[in-house]
Amino acid sequence: MSSAAKRDKIKTLILFLSPAAVLYSVFFLFPMAQAFYIALFRWSGMSPNREFIGFANFKKLLGFEMSGGATVPTDPMFWKALLHNFEFMIISLVVVIPLALFIGSVLSRKVWGSGTYRALYLFPNMISVVAVAVLWSFVYHPQFGVLNVLVEGVGLKPPLNGWLGEPKTALFCMIATSIWYGLGFYIVLLLAGIQSIPSSYYEAASIDGAGSWQQFKNITIPLVWDILKLAIVYLIINTINIFGLVYVMTDAHPTEHTHTLLTYLYQKAFSESDFGYATAIGVMVFVLIFSISLVSLRLMKREAVEM
Amino acid sequence: MRKIIVIIAILCALALVGCSNKSGSSKNADGKIVLEVASFQGGFGLDFFEYAAREYEKLHPNIKINLWGNPRVWEQLRPRFVRGDVPDLTWPGWDMDVWSMVVEGQVLEMDKYLETKAYGSDLAWKDTFYPSLLDKGKYNGHYYIMPFNNNIFGWWYNVDMFKKHGWTPPKTYEELLVLCEKIKKTDIAPMTFQGKYPAYMLQGFFYPFAISAGGLQGYYDAENLKPGAWKSPAFLKAAEMIAELRDKGYFQKGAMGMSHTESQMEFVLGRAAMIPCGTWLGSEMKKQLPPDFHMEYFNAPVLKDGVGDPTVVLCGVETWIIPKAAKHPDEAADFFKFMTSLEMAKKFVVQKNTLMSIKGSDEVDLPPTLVAPAKYMNEATTTYGTDYGDWYRTMGKAMEEAIASLLNGRSTPQQCVDRMEKAADDCRKDKSIPKHKAG
């Protein structure tokens, strides 16, 4: 290619890429850079006045102090919220991914009614998260909730403070709801991957005497590995970013037992008018998602098998 | 290529139009002064304010009032305050941190306007308000935040249920214990509460009990962050009283997990005999109230040998402000003065089912649910509020967490007040938080 033609090609590339690059910079990169910048200020979000305080917000967020002879975090709520996000993440990973893989493999077989089941599993995901949260609040309702009826039916006592008011149960009730809500999406995601595996592979394997488990382990898993990785990272991001469900179901009360990073961020920004600090939490959420995604992708690095 | 340039040009033009499209107030084409009034649109709607605006325009033909509002008006107002493009007068709603705005010099001082004569009266405007309610908006000796309607917070009981069983609303804590025991024997829960929002339990149980045990000054000391005030014997006593009610099973099961409307529904359905709530209860539950349902207000029970004044009532006001950067502050203040004239205030009481911060505005044919609150208000030697929660928002949240952990059984009374004291201590030591004065 002559240098003039090359230059022309670069020009065209720039021309075609620039609208997207401009939009991306204006609506994504610039706000993100601004967030990093705002996190360095004490700012109520009520006026243009803000005071530069360097890394003080981060110091308070991540720091420790001596109190009553013990070392305690300067902001215990941040760590509690973080722990709740991890609980969301670990339980979701342990339950959703194996279950989605299992149901996905079952539905990929041409069994009777698999089409209907596919729709049924995806159905919760089509409802707005607010509606799901309201719906499940009724399930957990301390007076007329279905769960109370079931629990009492088997001779057990529902928690005195209600499922969503009891510190021991509130978080797990919300995790269960989020699993119910999200499962269908992961089933469909993995199902698409499983269905793209030619059936001849399975036929050959069964001729060679491989059982269902061996076929699953040696054919299905390696061939959907890329999609599985995507599903895991996506689930991690979703569980760190969880907000709407918690906000509607408990409004993060009792706070010490149900706050997540984003509900805490919201409280700091909008209830306590501490936008600088809230933005610092936002920056930490970004760092967290970025690093966990990176680490998990690295851990799951394994040659994908070409079909 | 040309098409792309045209599209980019259109986008830029739209962006510029968007930036310059200020909804600011100024003079319109016919030379009239245009006032922009932004209001929270809650249970009261906007219609009364619209009506007041039209009435005011009749009196002042040189003024035109642009009134707008919605249920989340503060979300639109916040960025406007940040960029200095503000309305002339606003009720920014409950989620706007007006005290931060006062401290940051965003709110106009009202002193000179308050000295002027009130509409339809010989009194100075200042003297038409209940003094303790007007004083709520004071900072460093000057008036900034103006009160409008007045919400009284206390307890409510189911009148027909009480009549049927021969119960009477308890005046003292000791009577309450006896009554709760009787109610518990039926299938009805003696009390329910809005567990998801612990501020209700602070206002409904904790502060009235603490004031009864230790007097109003002890409460002011706590609001003023005096060392030890939040874990004083009176505050500990209040926590112990709540723990006693909890342990004796007088609170409805599951109340901790209920929102305000859910628990209020339990009360309306007759599954709980009493509930703490403000005077907005009637209008909030209007659609759900069965036509034959009767409820009545009473002040939270006090200790039989309590030292606190049993007549004090807990009040909260809806707040209006004039931004310092308002284009027409004088006209805005005059319009608000018109809205708070006795004549308009009385109309607001009748139409909107609420009490007002204007003295004498309750001298009308009151809705049944407001008769008792008005009586308590007029008999009160003074009022108090939970202003600390608006001044020190982080501390306010910590107090809610402490009371929630007492009610859900995670904390003992001592641990509860220790947590409160720690929160007050953190607030006191933080030099970056401007301090206020209560009492």
XYZ file of C-alpha atoms in Angstrom:
746
model
C 0.000 0.000 0.000
C 1.389 3.386 -0.939
C 1.898 5.909 1.818
C -0.846 8.150 0.362
C -3.323 5.265 0.375
C -2.286 4.419 3.912
C -2.830 7.997 5.003
C -6.237 7.962 3.383
C -7.114 4.782 5.203
C -6.058 6.283 8.537
C -8.095 9.397 7.777
C -11.163 7.292 7.051
C -10.602 5.280 10.209
C -10.320 8.427 12.298
C -13.417 9.861 10.695
C -15.477 6.788 11.379
C -14.144 6.238 14.850
C -14.270 9.814 16.033
C -18.037 10.121 16.673
C -17.961 7.017 18.853
C -14.738 8.132 20.512
C -16.187 11.583 21.226
C -19.383 10.135 22.668
C -17.429 7.613 24.721
C -15.134 10.314 26.061
C -17.939 12.751 26.863
C -20.314 10.291 28.451
C -17.919 7.759 29.949
C -14.277 8.764 30.269
C -14.868 12.359 31.318
C -17.457 11.576 34.065
C -15.171 8.812 35.315
C -12.168 11.133 35.480
C -14.372 13.712 37.163
C -15.461 11.133 39.747
C -11.837 10.410 40.623
C -11.322 14.151 40.964
C -14.453 14.806 43.102
C -13.365 12.034 45.492
C -10.534 14.339 46.546
C -12.917 16.988 47.885
C -15.245 17.584 50.780
C -18.427 18.513 48.941
C -22.060 18.539 50.031
C -23.364 18.498 46.470
C -25.530 21.490 47.361
C -23.420 24.366 46.100
C -20.373 25.017 43.953
C -18.238 25.343 47.122
C -15.931 22.418 47.699
C -12.808 21.978 49.714
C -9.796 20.041 48.479
C -8.829 17.460 51.102
C -6.488 15.194 49.134
C -6.872 11.525 49.957
C -8.680 12.122 53.267
C -11.876 10.475 52.014
C -9.978 7.335 51.053
C -8.060 7.400 54.323
C -11.308 7.441 56.273
C -12.857 4.803 54.045
C -9.993 2.339 54.216
C -8.207 3.361 57.411
C -8.039 1.894 60.896
C -7.892 3.558 64.306
C -7.344 2.531 67.914
C -10.536 2.440 69.929
C -10.826 0.935 73.397
C -7.500 -0.864 73.014
C -8.487 -2.534 69.742
C -7.794 -1.640 66.143
C -11.065 -0.873 64.400
C -11.842 0.463 60.940
C -12.518 4.207 60.765
C -15.617 3.406 58.703
C -16.951 0.016 59.849
C -20.053 0.345 57.651
C -17.965 0.309 54.470
C -16.420 -3.020 55.436
C -19.771 -4.440 56.464
C -21.281 -3.377 53.150
C -18.310 -4.908 51.332
C -18.787 -8.155 53.243
C -22.462 -8.217 52.261
C -21.503 -7.787 48.616
C -19.070 -10.691 48.957
C -21.805 -12.807 50.519
C -24.033 -11.931 47.568
C -21.204 -12.818 45.199
C -20.058 -16.098 46.739
C -23.533 -17.517 47.298
C -24.656 -16.453 43.828
C -21.561 -17.987 42.224
C -21.955 -21.250 44.122
C -25.657 -21.537 43.359
C -26.253 -19.805 40.032
C -23.389 -21.045 37.854
C -23.709 -24.817 38.566
C -27.487 -24.598 38.471
C -27.510 -22.622 35.227
C -25.062 -25.068 33.656
C -27.132 -28.027 34.784
C -30.470 -26.627 33.695
C -28.896 -25.340 30.474
C -27.604 -28.812 29.600
C -30.930 -30.414 30.393
C -32.842 -27.885 28.302
C -30.432 -28.330 25.402
C -31.679 -31.874 24.956
C -34.768 -32.063 22.867
C -36.987 -33.083 25.734
C -40.696 -32.506 25.857
C -41.591 -29.000 26.956
C -38.034 -27.650 26.933
C -39.156 -24.589 24.984
C -41.741 -23.729 27.626
C -39.235 -24.194 30.412
C -36.756 -21.938 28.670
C -39.354 -19.170 28.597
C -40.345 -19.851 32.185
C -36.789 -19.611 33.465
C -36.161 -16.382 31.614
C -39.460 -14.888 32.674
C -38.309 -13.318 35.988
C -35.514 -11.583 34.132
C -38.016 -9.808 31.946
C -39.713 -8.153 34.910
C -38.325 -4.933 36.286
C -36.171 -5.376 39.361
C -38.485 -3.062 41.318
C -41.489 -5.258 40.572
C -39.526 -8.358 41.556
C -38.481 -6.739 44.827
C -42.052 -5.715 45.649
C -43.351 -9.161 44.728
C -40.848 -10.900 46.994
C -41.479 -8.443 49.812
C -44.967 -9.921 49.852
C -43.560 -13.432 49.951
C -41.519 -12.430 53.014
C -44.254 -10.296 54.562
C -44.371 -10.872 58.327
C -48.175 -11.015 58.462
C -49.455 -12.605 55.283
C -46.295 -13.805 53.510
C -46.295 -17.215 51.836
C -42.994 -18.077 53.470
C -44.506 -17.662 56.934
C -47.323 -20.023 56.004
C -44.859 -22.615 54.696
C -42.569 -22.360 57.699
C -45.441 -22.520 60.152
C -46.877 -25.429 58.144
C -43.865 -27.574 58.955
C -44.025 -26.603 62.603
C -41.255 -23.998 62.652
C -41.439 -20.427 63.894
C -40.820 -17.514 61.535
C -38.344 -14.901 62.825
C -39.777 -12.536 65.400
C -38.671 -9.425 63.521
C -39.949 -10.626 60.147
C -37.808 -12.130 57.389
C -36.603 -8.752 56.160
C -36.306 -7.133 59.593
C -34.316 -9.904 61.221
C -30.551 -9.320 60.950
C -29.855 -13.041 60.503
C -32.263 -13.576 57.612
C -32.647 -10.243 55.786
C -29.550 -10.542 53.597
C -30.148 -14.192 52.699
C -33.743 -13.464 51.746
C -32.507 -10.825 49.326
C -29.810 -13.123 47.951
C -32.460 -15.782 47.308
C -34.551 -13.223 45.445
C -31.615 -12.054 43.361
C -30.834 -15.661 42.436
C -34.457 -16.260 41.403
C -34.295 -13.076 39.372
C -30.975 -13.643 37.660
C -30.853 -17.399 37.105
C -32.819 -17.373 33.847
C -30.371 -15.019 32.187
C -27.410 -17.274 32.927
C -29.349 -20.340 31.801
C -30.062 -18.711 28.455
C -26.478 -17.513 28.132
C -25.037 -20.968 28.760
C -27.773 -22.716 26.817
C -26.788 -20.730 23.721
C -23.227 -21.960 24.159
C -24.258 -25.554 24.768
C -26.559 -25.597 21.769
C -23.772 -24.497 19.486
C -21.878 -27.725 20.253
C -22.504 -30.143 17.381
C -24.519 -33.157 18.521
C -22.093 -35.413 16.632
C -19.542 -34.833 19.433
C -21.922 -36.300 21.960
C -22.890 -39.120 19.629
C -19.243 -40.027 19.093
C -18.595 -39.871 22.816
C -21.494 -42.131 23.650
C -20.343 -44.641 20.996
C -16.983 -44.602 22.768
C -18.816 -45.403 25.980
C -18.717 -42.000 27.722
C -21.496 -41.500 30.272
C -23.495 -38.302 30.790
C -21.114 -36.932 33.409
C -18.055 -37.619 31.263
C -19.715 -35.989 28.274
C -20.595 -32.987 30.406
C -17.089 -32.707 31.865
C -15.111 -33.411 28.729
C -17.265 -31.940 25.999
C -19.717 -29.415 27.387
C -17.500 -27.599 29.906
C -14.433 -27.136 27.652
C -16.557 -26.027 24.726
C -18.542 -23.453 26.656
C -15.578 -22.311 28.746
C -15.429 -18.856 27.148
C -19.105 -18.248 27.796
C -18.785 -19.645 31.299
C -15.989 -17.172 32.019
C -18.168 -14.375 30.722
C -21.063 -15.545 32.898
C -18.894 -15.664 36.011
C -17.399 -12.210 35.463
C -20.820 -10.818 34.652
C -22.267 -12.327 37.823
C -19.424 -10.871 39.887
C -20.011 -7.411 38.421
C -23.761 -7.708 39.008
C -23.393 -8.722 42.632
C -21.021 -5.859 43.389
C -23.311 -3.447 41.604
C -26.438 -4.631 43.398
C -28.644 -1.713 44.400
C -32.271 -1.697 43.270
C -33.271 -4.941 44.919
C -31.864 -3.940 48.318
C -33.152 -0.391 48.034
C -36.713 -1.537 47.424
C -36.856 -4.615 49.653
C -35.322 -3.261 52.867
C -34.151 0.260 51.986
C -30.937 -1.092 53.536
C -32.498 -1.560 56.965
C -31.286 -2.846 59.323
C -28.322 -0.987 57.843
C -25.600 -2.979 59.550
C -26.993 -6.198 58.184
C -28.181 -5.312 54.688
C -26.159 -2.365 53.388
C -24.301 -3.031 50.171
C -21.624 -0.785 48.685
C -24.027 1.039 46.425
C -26.795 1.524 48.982
C -24.143 2.897 51.313
C -22.872 5.166 48.555
C -26.425 6.397 47.973
C -26.937 7.049 51.684
C -23.696 9.028 51.910
C -24.479 11.104 48.832
C -28.175 11.752 49.119
C -29.066 11.301 52.794
C -25.891 12.610 54.364
C -24.881 15.129 51.656
C -21.334 13.846 51.528
C -20.755 13.668 47.800
C -16.969 13.604 48.035
C -17.033 10.582 50.309
C -19.749 8.874 48.264
C -17.661 9.376 45.147
C -14.693 7.834 46.935
C -16.878 4.769 47.564
C -17.760 4.805 43.865
C -14.068 4.848 42.961
C -13.476 1.890 45.291
C -16.326 -0.015 43.643
C -14.691 0.612 40.281
C -11.300 -0.565 41.533
C -12.919 -3.612 43.110
C -14.846 -4.670 40.019
C -11.862 -4.034 37.792
C -9.449 -6.021 39.930
C -11.766 -8.926 40.722
C -12.711 -9.262 37.060
C -9.068 -9.188 36.066
C -8.042 -11.737 38.686
C -10.912 -14.081 37.932
C -10.220 -13.932 34.189
C -6.568 -14.676 34.883
C -7.455 -17.573 37.186
C -9.808 -19.038 34.614
C -7.299 -18.669 31.791
C -7.292 -21.917 29.922
C -7.137 -22.655 26.258
C -10.599 -22.582 24.824
C -11.228 -25.631 22.689
C -11.966 -24.788 19.083
C -14.910 -26.528 17.560
C -19.073 12.793 4.482
C -21.257 15.862 4.259
C -24.060 13.956 5.973
C -21.793 13.108 8.899
C -20.746 16.735 9.267
C -24.402 17.815 9.181
C -25.319 15.269 11.882
C -22.416 16.371 14.104
C -23.391 20.020 13.604
C -27.004 19.278 14.584
C -25.850 17.408 17.701
C -23.609 20.320 18.711
C -26.429 22.793 18.140
C -28.806 20.700 20.255
C -26.208 20.498 23.012
C -25.793 24.263 22.975
C -29.555 24.797 23.066
C -29.728 22.368 26.002
C -27.046 24.307 27.861
C -28.654 27.649 27.327
C -32.198 26.539 28.119
C -32.346 28.003 31.591
C -35.682 27.980 33.301
C -34.665 31.059 35.215
C -36.947 33.851 36.262
C -36.793 37.395 35.126
C -39.038 39.829 33.374
C -41.304 38.670 30.608
C -42.259 40.468 27.435
C -45.016 42.606 28.999
C -42.650 43.880 31.680
C -44.039 41.743 34.485
C -41.726 40.345 37.116
C -41.711 36.559 36.766
C -41.244 34.629 39.983
C -40.175 31.015 39.779
C -41.543 28.907 42.622
C -40.492 25.241 42.831
C -42.389 22.997 45.198
C -42.233 19.442 46.392
C -45.372 17.641 45.227
C -46.278 15.323 48.058
C -49.598 14.472 49.647
C -50.668 18.114 49.468
C -50.263 18.317 45.712
C -49.602 21.646 44.036
C -53.147 22.929 43.619
C -53.212 25.038 46.769
C -49.958 26.765 45.883
C -51.304 27.375 42.379
C -54.414 28.889 43.907
C -52.304 31.100 46.211
C -50.215 32.190 43.216
C -53.271 33.227 41.212
C -54.716 35.098 44.206
C -51.414 36.881 44.720
C -51.256 37.878 41.054
C -54.664 39.509 41.436
C -53.285 41.653 44.259
C -50.036 42.352 42.420
C -50.725 42.677 38.698
C -47.053 43.397 37.979
C -46.065 39.897 39.090
C -46.449 36.580 37.352
C -45.753 33.385 39.272
C -44.429 30.316 37.502
C -45.079 27.468 39.859
C -43.858 23.960 39.158
C -43.083 20.870 41.160
C -43.004 17.091 41.328
C -42.481 14.345 43.917
C -38.692 14.338 43.442
C -38.164 18.032 42.893
C -34.914 18.058 44.877
C -33.243 15.963 42.194
C -33.784 18.777 39.724
C -32.965 21.508 42.215
C -29.639 20.106 43.416
C -27.719 20.598 40.144
C -29.354 23.986 39.712
C -28.098 25.101 43.105
C -24.627 23.845 42.222
C -24.549 25.969 39.068
C -26.230 28.961 40.727
C -29.383 28.985 38.599
C -32.014 28.901 41.332
C -35.753 29.447 41.723
C -36.954 32.503 43.682
C -38.761 30.486 46.321
C -38.809 26.782 46.985
C -40.050 23.976 49.163
C -37.343 21.562 48.066
C -38.809 18.491 49.795
C -37.665 16.184 52.537
C -34.570 14.852 50.793
C -32.907 18.209 50.307
C -30.275 19.012 52.890
C -31.378 22.602 53.496
C -29.098 23.007 56.513
C -26.004 22.390 54.410
C -27.333 25.069 52.106
C -27.763 27.476 55.023
C -24.280 26.786 56.313
C -22.810 27.219 52.838
C -24.497 30.584 52.443
C -26.979 29.504 49.785
C -30.093 30.620 51.671
C -31.339 34.175 52.114
C -31.548 35.606 55.616
C -35.188 36.446 56.372
C -34.822 38.791 59.384
C -35.718 42.063 57.636
C -38.813 40.553 56.008
C -40.011 39.041 59.266
C -40.130 42.509 60.832
C -42.587 43.758 58.199
C -46.331 43.733 58.780
C -48.138 40.479 58.084
C -50.892 40.246 55.467
C -54.315 41.104 56.937
C -52.943 41.768 60.422
C -51.350 44.493 62.505
C -48.763 42.083 63.817
C -45.236 41.799 62.508
C -44.997 38.742 60.230
C -42.592 37.194 62.761
C -45.242 37.278 65.496
C -47.824 35.353 63.512
C -45.856 32.085 63.788
C -45.632 29.763 66.780
C -42.278 31.035 68.118
C -40.758 27.587 68.691
C -41.563 26.589 65.104
C -40.122 29.757 63.595
C -36.999 29.358 65.732
C -36.340 25.967 64.160
C -35.013 27.796 61.108
C -32.536 29.951 63.027
C -28.784 29.758 62.508
C -26.274 31.988 64.322
C -29.134 34.148 65.584
C -30.710 34.791 62.179
C -33.749 33.322 60.459
C -33.183 31.340 57.270
C -35.552 28.393 56.973
C -39.238 29.244 57.048
C -41.846 26.915 58.485
C -45.092 26.212 56.665
C -47.298 23.350 57.777
C -46.756 21.779 61.170
C -46.649 18.018 61.686
C -47.192 16.853 65.233
C -45.771 13.480 66.110
C -47.355 11.249 68.721
C -49.370 8.097 69.129
C -52.670 7.020 67.548
C -55.230 4.562 68.790
C -58.132 2.744 67.188
C -61.145 4.480 68.765
C -63.796 1.841 68.031
C -61.572 -1.006 69.154
C -60.831 0.793 72.424
C -64.541 1.535 72.946
C -65.513 -2.052 72.236
C -63.083 -3.453 74.810
C -63.497 -0.655 77.328
C -59.889 0.464 77.035
C -58.710 4.051 77.465
C -55.623 5.577 75.882
C -52.812 5.507 78.449
C -51.509 8.770 79.854
C -48.635 7.193 81.749
C -46.131 4.485 80.977
C -47.428 2.485 83.924
C -50.956 2.629 82.460
C -49.499 1.595 79.123
C -48.015 -1.589 80.593
C -51.365 -2.539 82.153
C -53.235 -1.773 78.931
C -50.788 -3.693 76.741
C -51.222 -6.754 78.956
C -54.992 -6.541 78.445
C -54.675 -6.051 74.684
C -52.218 -8.907 74.397
C -54.849 -11.275 75.795
C -56.960 -10.635 72.683
C -55.585 -11.514 69.249
C -54.541 -7.931 68.702
C -50.987 -6.619 68.894
C -50.833 -3.740 71.404
C -48.505 -1.707 69.196
C -46.991 -1.739 65.746
C -44.343 0.516 64.223
C -42.611 1.461 60.963
C -39.560 -0.777 61.550
C -37.920 -0.138 58.187
C -37.597 3.547 59.088
C -36.201 3.705 62.631
C -36.676 7.499 62.875
C -40.322 6.761 63.681
C -39.279 4.741 66.740
C -36.912 7.442 67.947
C -39.680 10.009 67.712
C -42.445 7.721 68.860
C -40.794 6.021 71.815
C -37.269 7.053 72.612
C -37.364 10.852 72.841
C -40.751 11.189 74.590
C -39.633 8.588 77.160
C -36.218 10.262 77.604
C -37.777 13.714 78.027
C -40.230 12.332 80.562
C -37.393 10.692 82.496
C -34.930 13.585 82.407
C -36.639 16.756 81.213
C -36.425 18.733 78.005
C -33.064 20.262 78.911
C -31.514 16.781 78.862
C -32.773 16.375 75.296
C -31.419 19.783 74.273
C -28.070 18.806 75.820
C -28.055 15.745 73.602
C -28.919 17.830 70.526
C -26.170 20.240 71.539
C -23.712 17.306 71.723
C -22.883 17.837 75.387
C -20.494 15.050 76.465
C -22.372 12.216 78.149
C -25.845 13.518 77.227
C -26.709 10.663 74.876
C -25.920 8.078 77.533
C -27.411 10.034 80.450
C -29.547 8.126 82.980
C -32.685 9.531 81.301
C -31.663 8.231 77.879
C -30.706 4.879 79.368
C -34.092 4.756 81.131
C -35.843 5.411 77.795
C -33.904 2.558 76.188
C -34.823 0.293 79.097
C -38.499 1.174 78.710
C -38.386 0.240 75.021
C -36.573 -3.004 75.857
C -39.276 -3.795 78.410
C -42.039 -3.289 75.820
C -40.053 -5.440 73.396
C -39.376 -8.237 75.872
C -42.956 -8.354 77.069
C -44.057 -8.882 73.475
C -46.110 -5.699 73.180
C -44.825 -4.868 69.711
C -46.395 -6.568 66.721
C -44.397 -9.516 65.421
C -42.492 -8.638 62.272
C -42.861 -4.867 62.734
C -39.111 -4.459 62.281
C -39.463 -5.564 58.675
C -42.401 -3.320 57.847
C -42.387 -0.089 55.904
C -44.415 2.884 57.121
C -47.391 2.053 54.921
C -47.295 -1.658 55.781
C -47.381 -1.062 59.523
C -49.965 1.701 59.191
C -52.070 -0.746 57.195
C -51.806 -3.216 60.069
C -53.153 -0.502 62.344
C -55.958 0.420 59.948
C -56.927 -3.245 59.561
C -57.267 -3.494 63.333
C -54.446 -5.967 63.858
C -52.622 -3.501 66.087
C -54.246 -1.182 68.615
C -51.740 1.692 68.628
C -49.067 3.176 66.374
C -46.678 6.126 66.638
C -47.016 8.509 63.701
C -47.318 12.139 62.692
C -50.468 14.083 61.890
C -50.031 13.138 58.235
C -51.301 9.631 59.048
C -54.882 10.464 58.052
C -53.984 11.872 54.651
C -51.306 9.257 53.981
C -53.745 6.382 54.542
C -56.774 8.207 53.106
C -57.317 5.715 50.274
C -57.024 2.687 52.554
C -59.144 3.950 55.455
C -62.430 2.097 55.768
C -65.265 4.675 56.000
C -66.166 3.587 59.523
C -62.601 3.659 60.853
C -61.949 6.091 63.670
C -58.540 6.881 65.025
C -57.400 9.497 67.453
C -54.164 11.122 68.447
C -52.661 11.232 71.936
C -49.281 12.271 73.288
C -46.859 9.414 73.991
C -47.340 8.125 77.568
C -45.021 9.588 80.193
C -43.581 8.158 83.403
C -45.886 8.604 86.392
C -43.080 10.176 88.383
C -41.285 11.638 85.376
C -39.634 15.037 85.732
C -40.282 16.179 82.165
C -43.121 18.510 81.192
C -45.848 16.150 79.941
C -47.416 18.810 77.705
C -44.503 19.266 75.260
C -45.199 18.062 71.757
C -42.851 16.858 69.067
C -43.223 18.983 65.938
C -41.694 18.951 62.508
C -42.256 21.620 59.883
C -42.153 21.569 56.107
C -39.566 24.107 55.164
C -39.520 26.810 52.511
C -36.455 28.806 51.571
C -35.514 31.734 49.398
C -32.169 31.062 47.740
C -29.602 33.802 48.208
C -29.086 33.902 44.445
C -32.815 34.415 43.775
C -33.442 37.075 41.154
C -36.423 38.577 42.967
C -35.953 37.878 46.691
C -38.205 40.738 47.889
C -41.144 39.625 45.779
C -40.549 35.970 46.725
C -40.571 36.847 50.436
C -43.763 38.835 49.968
C -45.463 35.958 48.149
C -44.472 33.559 50.929
C -45.792 36.057 53.477
C -49.074 36.006 51.561
C -49.102 32.180 51.620
C -48.640 32.197 55.381
C -51.280 34.882 56.049
C -53.899 33.740 58.530
C -56.555 33.623 55.838
C -54.514 31.405 53.509
C -53.223 29.264 56.384
C -56.764 28.513 57.530
C -57.716 27.517 53.990
C -54.697 25.224 53.832
C -55.662 23.553 57.125
C -59.162 22.803 55.887
C -58.263 21.808 52.346
C -55.152 19.790 53.074
C -55.925 18.183 56.405
C -52.874 19.460 58.235
C -52.007 21.931 60.963
C -49.977 25.033 60.220
C -47.182 26.918 61.908
C -49.382 30.054 62.011
C -51.041 30.865 65.315
C -54.837 30.751 65.133
C -54.919 28.838 61.849
C -56.588 25.928 63.656
C -59.602 28.085 64.543
C -61.625 26.501 61.772
C -63.859 23.486 61.435
C -61.019 20.997 61.829
C -61.017 17.534 60.265
C -61.724 14.959 63.049
C -58.157 13.577 63.103
C -56.711 17.041 63.760
C -58.930 18.057 66.686
C -56.829 16.277 69.311
C -53.426 17.287 67.881
C -54.564 20.937 67.758
C -55.675 20.699 71.393
C -52.320 19.232 72.451
C -50.509 21.893 70.430
C -52.401 24.726 72.111
C -51.932 23.252 75.571
C -48.198 22.663 75.100
C -45.846 24.948 77.005
C -43.380 24.461 74.157
C -42.508 22.175 71.280
C -39.363 20.293 70.384
C -38.099 18.632 67.251
C -35.487 16.244 65.970
C -33.531 18.992 64.290
C -30.187 17.364 65.123
C -30.987 14.790 62.420
C -31.122 17.571 59.820
C -28.063 19.373 61.181
C -25.852 16.306 61.581
C -27.074 13.790 59.056
C -24.409 11.132 59.616
C -25.056 11.239 63.347
C -28.793 11.104 62.687
C -28.332 7.872 60.739
C -26.234 6.416 63.559
C -29.017 7.114 66.069
C -31.457 5.268 63.811
C -29.113 2.295 63.629
C -28.753 2.269 67.413
C -32.499 2.239 68.068
C -33.031 -0.413 65.374
C -30.494 -2.682 67.029
C -32.240 -2.218 70.376
C -35.617 -3.057 68.875
C -34.404 -6.105 66.972
C -32.778 -7.416 70.115
C -29.152 -7.090 68.992
C -28.299 -4.429 71.592
C -28.949 -4.061 75.283
C -30.193 -0.640 76.475
C -26.688 0.195 77.688
C -25.114 -0.795 74.361
C -27.733 1.250 72.544
C -26.990 4.476 74.427
C -23.247 3.818 74.259
C -23.538 3.649 70.486
C -25.494 6.889 70.492
C -22.895 8.599 72.653
C -20.119 7.371 70.364
C -21.933 8.822 67.335
C -22.397 12.156 69.135
C -18.760 12.071 70.172
C -17.610 11.522 66.573
C -19.778 14.421 65.448
C -18.550 16.698 68.248
C -14.898 15.991 67.431
C -15.281 16.531 63.694
C -14.273 20.154 63.265
C -15.437 20.159 59.658
C -19.083 19.887 60.767
C -20.596 23.292 61.644
C -22.380 23.132 64.994
C -25.901 24.315 65.809
C -27.670 25.285 68.996
C -30.898 23.793 70.268
C -33.123 25.028 73.078
